[in-house]
Coordinates of C-alpha atoms (C1' of nucleotides) in Angstrom, one line a residue:
Chain A
M15 CA 0.0 -0.1 0.1
A16 CA 1.6 3.3 -0.8
T17 CA 4.6 4.3 -0.3
G18 CA 7.5 2.4 -1.1
R19 CA 9.6 2.1 1.8
T20 CA 11.9 4.3 4.1
H21 CA 14.4 3.2 6.4
R22 CA 13.3 1.5 9.4
P23 CA 11.9 4.0 12.5
A24 CA 15.2 3.8 14.0
T25 CA 14.0 4.1 17.7
R26 CA 10.3 3.4 18.7
S27 CA 11.5 1.6 21.4
R28 CA 9.2 2.8 24.3
G29 CA 5.5 2.7 24.1
I30 CA 3.3 5.0 22.9
P31 CA 1.7 7.2 25.3
E32 CA -1.6 6.7 26.4
A33 CA -2.6 10.3 25.3
T34 CA -1.2 9.8 21.8
V35 CA -2.9 6.5 21.1
A36 CA -6.3 8.3 22.0
R37 CA -5.3 10.8 19.4
L38 CA -4.2 8.5 16.7
P39 CA -8.3 7.5 15.8
L40 CA -8.5 11.6 15.4
Y41 CA -5.8 11.6 13.2
L42 CA -6.9 8.5 11.0
R43 CA -10.5 9.7 10.4
A44 CA -9.0 13.2 9.3
L45 CA -6.4 11.6 6.8
T46 CA -9.1 8.9 5.7
A47 CA -11.2 12.0 4.6
L48 CA -8.1 13.4 2.8
S49 CA -7.7 10.4 1.2
E50 CA -11.0 10.1 -0.2
R51 CA -10.7 13.6 -1.9
S52 CA -7.3 12.0 -3.4
V53 CA -5.2 14.5 -1.5
P54 CA -1.7 13.4 -1.8
T55 CA 0.2 14.9 0.9
V56 CA -0.8 17.2 4.0
S57 CA 1.2 19.1 6.5
S58 CA 1.0 19.1 10.2
E59 CA -0.8 22.3 10.4
E60 CA -3.5 21.5 8.1
L61 CA -3.6 18.0 9.5
A62 CA -3.7 19.1 13.2
A63 CA -6.7 21.8 12.1
A64 CA -8.8 18.8 10.6
A65 CA -8.4 16.8 13.4
G66 CA -8.8 19.8 16.0
V67 CA -5.4 19.7 17.9
N68 CA -2.3 21.9 17.5
S69 CA 0.4 21.1 15.0
A70 CA 3.0 20.6 17.6
K71 CA 1.0 18.0 19.4
L72 CA 0.4 16.2 16.3
R73 CA 4.2 16.4 15.2
K74 CA 5.1 15.0 18.7
D75 CA 2.5 12.0 18.5
F76 CA 3.7 11.3 15.2
S77 CA 7.2 11.2 16.3
Y78 CA 6.5 8.3 18.6
L79 CA 5.6 6.2 15.7
G80 CA 8.3 7.1 13.6
S81 CA 9.7 9.5 11.2
Y82 CA 7.0 9.3 8.0
G83 CA 7.0 12.6 7.0
T84 CA 9.2 14.8 4.5
R85 CA 10.8 18.1 5.9
G86 CA 9.7 20.9 3.4
V87 CA 6.5 18.8 2.3
G88 CA 4.7 17.2 4.9
Y89 CA 3.2 13.6 5.2
D90 CA 2.1 11.1 2.4
V91 CA -1.5 10.7 3.3
E92 CA -1.9 6.9 1.8
Y93 CA 1.2 6.1 3.7
L94 CA 0.1 7.8 7.0
V95 CA -3.2 6.0 6.9
Y96 CA -1.2 2.6 6.5
Q97 CA 1.0 3.4 9.5
I98 CA -1.7 4.5 11.8
S99 CA -3.8 1.7 10.9
R100 CA -1.2 -0.7 11.5
E101 CA -0.2 0.6 14.7
L102 CA -3.8 0.7 16.1
G103 CA -4.1 -2.7 14.7
L104 CA -6.7 -2.4 12.2
T105 CA -5.1 -4.1 9.3
Q106 CA -6.7 -7.1 10.9
D107 CA -10.5 -7.7 11.3
W108 CA -11.7 -7.6 14.8
P109 CA -14.8 -9.7 15.4
V110 CA -17.0 -8.0 18.1
V111 CA -20.1 -9.0 20.1
I112 CA -22.8 -6.5 21.3
V113 CA -24.7 -7.8 24.2
G114 CA -27.8 -6.2 25.3
I115 CA -30.0 -5.4 22.3
G116 CA -32.3 -2.6 23.6
N117 CA -32.3 1.0 22.1
L118 CA -28.7 1.6 22.5
G119 CA -27.6 -1.9 21.2
A120 CA -29.6 -1.6 18.3
A121 CA -28.3 1.7 17.3
L122 CA -24.7 0.5 17.9
A123 CA -25.5 -2.5 15.8
N124 CA -26.7 -0.1 13.0
Y125 CA -23.8 2.2 13.3
G126 CA -21.8 2.4 10.1
G127 CA -18.8 3.5 11.1
F128 CA -18.2 0.3 13.0
A129 CA -17.8 -2.3 10.0
S130 CA -15.9 0.3 7.8
R131 CA -12.6 0.4 10.2
G132 CA -11.4 -2.7 11.0
F133 CA -14.4 -4.0 13.3
R134 CA -17.1 -6.5 12.3
V135 CA -20.3 -7.3 14.2
A136 CA -20.0 -10.8 14.8
A137 CA -23.1 -11.4 17.2
L138 CA -25.8 -9.4 19.0
I139 CA -26.8 -11.1 22.2
D140 CA -29.7 -10.5 24.3
A141 CA -31.2 -11.9 27.7
D142 CA -34.8 -11.9 26.3
P143 CA -36.0 -15.0 24.6
A144 CA -38.5 -12.7 22.6
M145 CA -35.7 -11.1 21.0
A146 CA -33.9 -14.5 20.1
G147 CA -34.0 -14.8 16.1
K148 CA -35.1 -11.3 15.4
P149 CA -33.1 -9.4 13.2
V150 CA -31.2 -6.1 14.1
A151 CA -29.0 -4.6 11.3
G152 CA -29.5 -7.8 9.4
I153 CA -27.9 -9.7 12.1
P154 CA -30.2 -12.3 14.1
V155 CA -30.2 -11.9 17.7
Q156 CA -29.0 -14.7 19.7
H157 CA -30.2 -15.7 23.4
S158 CA -27.5 -15.0 26.1
D159 CA -27.7 -18.7 27.1
D160 CA -25.2 -19.3 24.1
L161 CA -22.7 -16.4 25.2
E162 CA -19.7 -18.5 25.9
K163 CA -20.2 -20.7 22.7
I164 CA -20.8 -17.5 20.4
I165 CA -17.5 -16.1 21.8
Q166 CA -15.5 -19.0 21.3
D167 CA -17.0 -20.1 17.8
N168 CA -16.4 -16.4 16.5
G169 CA -12.8 -15.9 18.4
V170 CA -14.4 -12.6 19.8
S171 CA -11.9 -10.8 22.1
I172 CA -13.7 -7.4 22.0
G173 CA -17.2 -7.0 23.7
V174 CA -19.5 -4.0 23.8
I175 CA -21.8 -4.2 26.9
A176 CA -25.3 -2.4 26.3
T177 CA -27.2 -3.9 29.0
P178 CA -29.0 -2.2 31.8
A179 CA -26.3 -1.7 34.7
G180 CA -27.6 -4.4 37.0
A181 CA -26.7 -7.0 34.3
A182 CA -23.3 -5.6 33.4
Q183 CA -21.0 -7.0 35.9
A184 CA -22.5 -10.5 35.4
V185 CA -22.2 -10.2 31.6
C186 CA -18.6 -8.9 31.8
E187 CA -17.5 -11.7 34.1
R188 CA -19.1 -14.4 31.4
L189 CA -17.5 -12.5 28.7
V190 CA -14.2 -12.5 30.3
A191 CA -14.5 -16.0 31.0
A192 CA -15.5 -16.7 27.6
G193 CA -12.1 -15.4 26.3
V194 CA -12.7 -11.5 25.9
T195 CA -10.0 -9.3 27.2
S196 CA -11.4 -5.9 25.8
I197 CA -14.6 -4.3 26.9
L198 CA -16.6 -1.3 25.8
N199 CA -18.9 -0.6 28.5
F200 CA -22.0 1.3 27.7
A201 CA -23.6 0.6 31.2
P202 CA -23.3 3.2 33.9
T203 CA -21.5 1.2 36.2
V204 CA -18.0 0.2 37.2
L205 CA -17.0 -3.0 36.2
S206 CA -14.3 -4.8 37.5
V207 CA -12.3 -6.8 35.7
P208 CA -9.2 -9.3 36.4
E209 CA -5.8 -8.0 35.7
G210 CA -5.1 -8.0 31.9
V211 CA -8.4 -7.0 30.7
D212 CA -9.1 -3.5 29.1
V213 CA -12.4 -1.8 30.2
R214 CA -13.3 1.4 28.5
K215 CA -16.3 3.5 29.5
V216 CA -18.8 5.5 27.6
D217 CA -21.1 7.1 29.9
L218 CA -23.6 9.7 28.5
S219 CA -24.8 10.7 31.7
I220 CA -20.9 11.9 33.2
E221 CA -20.6 13.6 30.0
L222 CA -23.4 15.8 30.5
Q223 CA -22.7 16.4 34.1
I224 CA -19.2 17.7 33.2
L225 CA -20.9 20.0 30.3
A226 CA -23.1 21.2 33.1
F227 CA -20.1 22.2 35.1
H228 CA -19.1 24.5 32.9
E229 CA -22.1 25.8 31.9
Q230 CA -22.8 26.4 35.5
R231 CA -19.4 28.4 35.6
K232 CA -20.3 30.5 32.6
A233 CA -23.7 31.3 34.1
G234 CA -21.8 32.4 37.4
E235 CA -19.3 34.4 35.6
E236 CA -21.6 37.2 34.2
A237 CA -23.6 37.3 37.5
A238 CA -20.4 37.8 39.5
A239 CA -21.0 41.6 40.2
A240 CA -24.6 41.2 41.5
S241 CA -25.2 41.0 45.3
D242 CA -23.3 38.7 47.3
G243 CA -22.7 40.7 50.5
G244 CA -19.8 39.6 52.8
V245 CA -17.0 38.5 50.7
P246 CA -14.8 41.0 49.1
A247 CA -14.7 40.8 45.3
A248 CA -11.1 40.7 45.5
A249 CA -10.3 37.6 43.9
V250 CA -13.5 36.7 42.4
R251 CA -12.3 35.1 39.5
S252 CA -13.2 31.5 38.8
D253 CA -13.9 31.2 42.4
S254 CA -17.5 32.0 41.9
T255 CA -18.9 28.5 42.0
D256 CA -18.3 27.7 45.8
Q257 CA -19.4 31.2 47.0
G258 CA -23.2 31.1 46.9
P259 CA -24.7 28.4 48.9
D260 CA -21.5 28.0 51.2
G261 CA -22.2 30.2 53.8
D262 CA -25.2 28.5 55.2
M263 CA -26.0 25.0 54.5
P264 CA -29.4 23.8 53.3
A265 CA -30.9 21.3 55.3
V266 CA -29.9 18.5 53.1
M267 CA -27.4 17.1 55.3
P268 CA -28.2 14.5 58.1
A269 CA -25.8 14.5 60.5
Chain B
M118 CA -18.4 20.2 60.5
A119 CA -21.1 22.2 58.8
T120 CA -20.1 24.5 60.8
G121 CA -23.1 27.5 60.8
R122 CA -20.4 30.1 60.0
T123 CA -17.2 29.0 58.5
H124 CA -14.9 31.6 57.6
R125 CA -14.0 31.0 54.2
P126 CA -12.2 28.3 53.0
A127 CA -9.3 30.1 53.2
T128 CA -7.8 28.9 49.7
R129 CA -10.2 27.4 47.5
S130 CA -9.7 29.8 44.9
R131 CA -8.3 28.4 42.0
G132 CA -10.3 26.5 40.0
I133 CA -11.0 22.9 40.0
P134 CA -8.9 21.0 37.7
E135 CA -10.6 19.3 34.9
A136 CA -9.4 16.1 35.8
T137 CA -11.1 16.1 39.0
V138 CA -14.3 17.3 37.5
A139 CA -14.7 14.6 35.3
R140 CA -14.4 12.1 38.1
L141 CA -17.0 14.0 40.2
P142 CA -19.9 12.2 38.4
L143 CA -18.1 9.1 39.3
Y144 CA -18.0 9.7 43.1
L145 CA -21.3 11.1 42.8
R146 CA -22.7 8.0 41.1
A147 CA -21.1 6.0 44.0
L148 CA -22.3 8.0 46.7
T149 CA -25.9 7.9 45.3
A150 CA -26.0 4.0 45.2
L151 CA -24.6 4.3 48.9
S152 CA -27.3 6.6 49.9
E153 CA -29.8 4.5 48.5
R154 CA -28.9 1.8 50.7
S155 CA -28.7 4.0 53.3
V156 CA -25.3 4.0 54.2
P157 CA -24.5 7.0 56.4
T158 CA -20.8 7.4 56.3
V159 CA -17.9 6.2 54.1
S160 CA -14.2 6.0 54.0
S161 CA -12.2 7.2 51.1
E162 CA -10.8 3.9 50.6
E163 CA -14.3 2.6 50.4
L164 CA -15.8 5.1 48.0
A165 CA -12.5 4.9 45.9
A166 CA -12.7 1.3 45.2
A167 CA -16.6 2.0 44.5
A168 CA -15.6 4.5 41.9
G169 CA -13.0 2.5 40.5
V170 CA -10.0 5.0 41.5
N171 CA -7.5 5.1 44.1
S172 CA -8.2 6.5 47.3
A173 CA -5.3 9.1 47.1
K174 CA -6.5 10.6 44.1
L175 CA -10.1 10.6 45.5
R176 CA -8.8 12.7 48.7
K177 CA -6.8 15.0 46.3
D178 CA -10.0 15.5 44.5
F179 CA -12.2 16.3 47.5
S180 CA -9.8 18.6 48.8
Y181 CA -10.5 20.9 45.6
L182 CA -13.8 21.2 46.9
G183 CA -13.3 21.9 50.6
S184 CA -12.9 19.8 53.7
Y185 CA -15.9 17.7 53.7
G186 CA -14.7 15.0 55.6
T187 CA -14.1 13.9 59.2
R188 CA -10.7 12.6 60.5
G189 CA -10.8 9.1 61.8
V190 CA -14.4 8.6 60.6
G191 CA -14.8 9.3 56.7
Y192 CA -17.1 11.4 54.9
D193 CA -21.0 11.9 55.3
V194 CA -22.7 10.3 52.4
E195 CA -25.8 12.6 52.2
Y196 CA -23.7 15.6 52.8
L197 CA -21.0 14.8 50.3
V198 CA -23.7 13.7 47.5
Y199 CA -25.3 17.6 48.3
Q200 CA -21.6 19.2 48.0
I201 CA -21.0 17.6 44.6
S202 CA -24.0 18.0 43.3
R203 CA -23.8 21.5 44.0
E204 CA -20.4 21.6 42.6
L205 CA -21.5 20.4 39.3
G206 CA -24.4 22.4 39.0
L207 CA -27.1 19.6 39.2
T208 CA -29.1 21.4 42.0
Q209 CA -30.8 23.0 39.0
D210 CA -32.4 21.7 36.3
W211 CA -31.1 21.3 32.8
P212 CA -33.2 21.5 29.8
V213 CA -31.5 19.6 27.2
V214 CA -32.5 19.1 23.4
I215 CA -31.6 16.1 21.3
V216 CA -31.2 16.6 17.5
G217 CA -31.2 13.8 15.3
I218 CA -33.9 11.2 16.1
G219 CA -32.2 8.2 14.8
N220 CA -31.4 4.9 16.4
L221 CA -29.0 6.8 18.5
G222 CA -31.1 10.0 19.4
A223 CA -34.1 7.4 20.1
A224 CA -31.8 5.7 22.7
L225 CA -30.7 8.6 24.3
A226 CA -34.0 9.9 24.5
N227 CA -35.2 6.7 26.4
Y228 CA -31.9 6.7 28.2
G229 CA -33.2 6.7 32.1
G230 CA -30.2 8.1 33.8
F231 CA -30.8 11.2 31.8
A232 CA -33.8 12.7 33.7
S233 CA -32.7 11.4 37.0
R234 CA -29.9 13.8 37.6
G235 CA -30.6 17.3 37.0
F236 CA -31.4 16.9 33.1
R237 CA -34.6 17.2 31.3
V238 CA -34.9 16.5 27.8
A239 CA -36.9 19.4 26.6
A240 CA -37.2 18.8 23.0
L241 CA -36.5 15.9 20.5
I242 CA -35.7 17.5 16.8
D243 CA -35.0 15.9 13.5
A244 CA -34.9 17.0 10.0
D245 CA -37.2 14.2 8.7
P246 CA -40.7 15.7 8.1
A247 CA -42.3 12.2 8.4
M248 CA -40.8 12.0 12.3
A249 CA -42.6 15.3 13.4
G250 CA -45.2 14.5 15.7
K251 CA -44.1 11.1 16.4
P252 CA -43.5 10.3 20.2
V253 CA -40.4 9.0 21.0
A254 CA -39.7 8.1 24.6
G255 CA -43.1 9.9 25.1
I256 CA -42.1 13.2 23.6
P257 CA -43.2 14.1 20.2
V258 CA -40.3 14.8 17.6
Q259 CA -40.6 18.4 16.4
H260 CA -39.2 19.4 12.9
S261 CA -35.7 21.3 12.7
D262 CA -37.5 24.0 11.0
D263 CA -38.3 25.3 14.5
L264 CA -35.0 24.5 16.3
E265 CA -34.1 28.3 16.9
K266 CA -37.9 28.8 18.6
I267 CA -37.5 25.7 20.5
I268 CA -34.1 26.4 22.0
Q269 CA -35.2 30.0 23.0
D270 CA -38.7 29.0 24.2
N271 CA -37.2 26.6 26.6
G272 CA -34.0 28.5 27.7
V273 CA -31.8 25.5 26.2
S274 CA -28.2 25.8 27.0
I275 CA -26.9 22.1 26.5
G276 CA -27.5 20.4 23.1
V277 CA -27.0 16.7 21.9
I278 CA -26.2 16.1 18.8
A279 CA -27.0 12.6 17.2
T280 CA -27.2 13.6 13.5
P281 CA -25.1 11.9 10.8
A282 CA -21.8 13.3 10.6
G283 CA -22.5 15.1 7.3
A284 CA -25.4 17.2 9.1
A285 CA -23.6 17.9 12.6
Q286 CA -21.6 21.2 11.9
A287 CA -24.6 23.0 10.7
V288 CA -26.6 21.8 13.3
C289 CA -24.2 22.6 15.6
E290 CA -23.9 26.4 14.1
R291 CA -27.8 26.9 14.6
L292 CA -27.7 25.4 18.1
V293 CA -25.0 28.0 18.8
A294 CA -26.6 30.9 17.3
A295 CA -29.9 30.2 18.9
G296 CA -28.0 30.3 22.3
V297 CA -26.7 26.7 23.0
T298 CA -23.2 27.0 24.6
S299 CA -22.7 23.4 25.7
I300 CA -22.9 20.5 22.9
L301 CA -22.6 17.0 23.6
N302 CA -21.3 15.7 20.0
F303 CA -22.4 11.8 18.8
A304 CA -21.6 12.6 15.2
P305 CA -18.1 11.1 14.0
T306 CA -16.7 14.4 13.3
V307 CA -14.9 17.7 14.6
L308 CA -17.2 20.4 15.5
S309 CA -15.6 23.8 14.9
V310 CA -17.3 26.5 17.5
P311 CA -16.7 29.9 18.7
E312 CA -14.8 30.7 21.8
G313 CA -17.0 30.2 24.7
V314 CA -18.8 27.4 23.7
D315 CA -17.9 23.8 25.2
V316 CA -17.9 20.8 23.2
R317 CA -17.7 17.2 24.4
K318 CA -17.2 14.3 21.8
V319 CA -18.4 10.5 22.5
D320 CA -17.2 8.3 19.6
L321 CA -17.9 4.7 19.6
S322 CA -15.4 4.0 16.9
I323 CA -12.6 5.8 18.3
E324 CA -13.2 3.9 21.7
L325 CA -13.2 0.6 19.7
Q326 CA -9.7 1.5 17.7
I327 CA -8.2 2.3 21.3
L328 CA -9.1 -1.1 22.5
A329 CA -8.0 -2.6 19.4
F330 CA -4.5 -1.1 19.9
H331 CA -4.4 -2.4 23.7
E332 CA -5.6 -5.9 21.9
Q333 CA -3.1 -6.0 19.5
R334 CA -0.4 -5.3 22.0
K335 CA -1.5 -8.0 24.0
A336 CA -1.6 -10.3 21.3
G337 CA 2.3 -9.3 20.2
E338 CA 3.5 -10.0 23.5
E339 CA 2.6 -13.5 23.3
A340 CA 3.8 -14.2 19.6
A341 CA 6.5 -11.9 19.5
A342 CA 7.7 -13.0 16.5
A343 CA 5.5 -12.6 13.4
S344 CA 7.0 -10.2 10.5
D345 CA 4.5 -8.3 8.7
G346 CA 5.1 -7.5 5.1
G347 CA 6.6 -4.2 4.0
V348 CA 7.6 -2.6 7.1
P349 CA 10.6 -4.2 8.6
A350 CA 9.7 -4.8 12.6
A351 CA 12.4 -3.0 14.2
A352 CA 11.9 -3.2 18.0
V353 CA 8.8 -5.3 18.6
R354 CA 7.1 -3.7 21.3
S355 CA 7.5 -5.6 24.6
D356 CA 6.2 -2.9 26.8
S357 CA 3.7 -4.6 28.7
T358 CA 0.5 -2.9 28.9
D359 CA 0.1 -0.3 31.6
Q360 CA -1.4 -1.4 34.9
G361 CA -3.1 0.6 37.3
P362 CA -6.3 0.7 39.0
D363 CA -8.6 1.6 36.2
G364 CA -7.6 3.7 33.4
D365 CA -10.1 6.4 33.1
M366 CA -10.1 7.5 29.8
P367 CA -10.4 11.3 29.8
A368 CA -11.0 12.7 26.9
V369 CA -13.4 10.9 25.0
M370 CA -15.5 10.8 27.5
P371 CA -18.2 9.4 26.0
A372 CA -21.8 8.2 26.4
Chain C
dA287 C1' 11.6 28.4 1.7
dA288 C1' 8.9 25.2 4.0
dA289 C1' 7.9 22.0 7.3
dT290 C1' 9.6 18.1 10.1
dG291 C1' 11.6 16.2 14.5
dT292 C1' 13.0 17.0 19.0
dG293 C1' 15.2 18.4 22.9
dA294 C1' 13.8 21.3 26.7
dA295 C1' 10.6 23.9 29.2
dC296 C1' 6.5 24.1 31.4
dT297 C1' 1.8 22.6 32.9
dT298 C1' -1.3 19.2 34.5
dT299 C1' -2.0 15.0 36.9
dT300 C1' -0.9 11.1 39.8
dT301 C1' 1.1 9.1 43.8
dC302 C1' 3.5 9.3 48.0
dA303 C1' 3.7 9.7 52.6
dC304 C1' 2.9 11.6 56.9
dA305 C1' 1.2 15.6 60.1
dG306 C1' -2.9 16.4 62.1
dC307 C1' -7.7 15.6 64.0
dT308 C1' -11.4 13.1 65.7
Chain D
dA6 C1' -6.6 4.0 66.4
dG7 C1' -8.4 5.3 62.3
dC8 C1' -8.8 8.7 58.5
dT9 C1' -8.6 12.7 55.9
dG10 C1' -6.0 16.6 53.9
dT11 C1' -1.9 18.1 51.8
dG12 C1' 2.9 19.2 50.7
dA13 C1' 6.4 17.6 47.9
dA14 C1' 8.0 14.4 44.8
dA15 C1' 7.3 11.7 40.5
dA16 C1' 5.1 11.1 35.9
dA17 C1' 2.5 12.3 32.0
dG18 C1' 1.3 15.5 28.7
dT19 C1' 1.8 19.8 26.4
dT20 C1' 3.9 23.5 24.2
dC21 C1' 7.8 26.3 22.7
dA22 C1' 11.4 27.1 19.7
dC23 C1' 14.7 25.8 16.4
dA24 C1' 18.3 22.8 14.3
dT25 C1' 17.8 19.8 10.4
dT26 C1' 16.4 18.2 6.0
dT27 C1' 14.3 18.4 1.6

DNA sequence: AAATGTGAACTTTTTCACAGCT
DNA sequence: AGCTGTGAAAAAGTTCACATTT
């Protein structure tokens, strides 16, 4: 694929920093878009803009992969797509199972970007017997009784949990026992897993709460000058949030 | 504690670190569970375990909020729930709109944890005229022509984008123009927004790619000697995976 | 002239370890 | 005796700025 070969990456020794790994998919997406438009090369500046990061960071990130750019020119798009894909392990096909085919599970099963980049939905699993056999996104739902067999038959190592919170830990344990070593958890609960198993969590409600925090802070900033007897406005800066209700606690606390 | 009249916490001045803010919802969830079981107090050790972090980190995090614990005892569950809720701005009710009522949008609308903690789905918006009026999760879908009016009438400042990638930027711009200042983006695209607008991104495919990276690394560890065509394998990474309690994942912070 | 790759400086986050309350 | 709260140390991540290469 692409470029003919450069000499070896020299020193890639130490592992790639986690923060960098987390950004590689971002770069890959931007590069894929460029590739589709047949753009042959791109500078760190342009690519960084497309990915929403700054160019120094991008160059530093790429430096952990090797020297894949050309000074004075930029990066060969196709070549970089390949290198990042390989680094992320996307040159192979990962069979994935989704457990819990409710609203969310169905949405995930239908999610296009899924299949497009290295992932294949190998099976949909649900505990509801009524769901069994029903096709979702063209794939028949299977009953969770067969979970272990499904995992093993398909050589699945990545599982997606989209069950209610109450079922998540049990599902997790069965997945792990059956051989899954990476889990993407959409259930709003902390999973405990044995050493060697990776878990990533996706949690709508947490994201909203983080937004609310910042939203609140914005609101407090404008109103900063209003009222508030007592504390001098000396350094009201970002401090605004805690000032208000602090003086006298609502009766919420028990004791 | 709870002193009637504390002299100001002295130095809480500086803003709360972003990494800490991102963990507060986690603590809050664990605390809420304890509260439901009527557990009166909890130690940093116990709470940290429930939240999946280590206790030093938790204590440091709480220290940014103030001194809400009791030495030798631990933290009063109800009191902490209140303090964290207040800090996150969850003592008020945030009206939210969801734009793009496909599979994912519907899943989000049906998501229970939504309403439970400070958020209220004020409206569902979709560009498909055929959807208009159809109830999803008990809420009638409205057409996107009325987006601006809906935002303004409901005083919405937080918007959730669950449209296809191609529509996301345009929707984003309309939301912002109408007054939204925080956006949770599920579309696999980088949104550009004016200063002062917060965007958080939730991206399934990115999460999976990060898992694939680690999965690949695990596999490579055992079979250390496979050659891949094209690019010579200089130093096969032997770097064993990070360990630690539970990676958080910052950034992606997801759904 | 243009743009990468990278030491070095700086910032943020995590972890340690223990003094100080209850 | 137990557990918080926090300085100080360590680690991770980001940004700067420029020598180097094409």
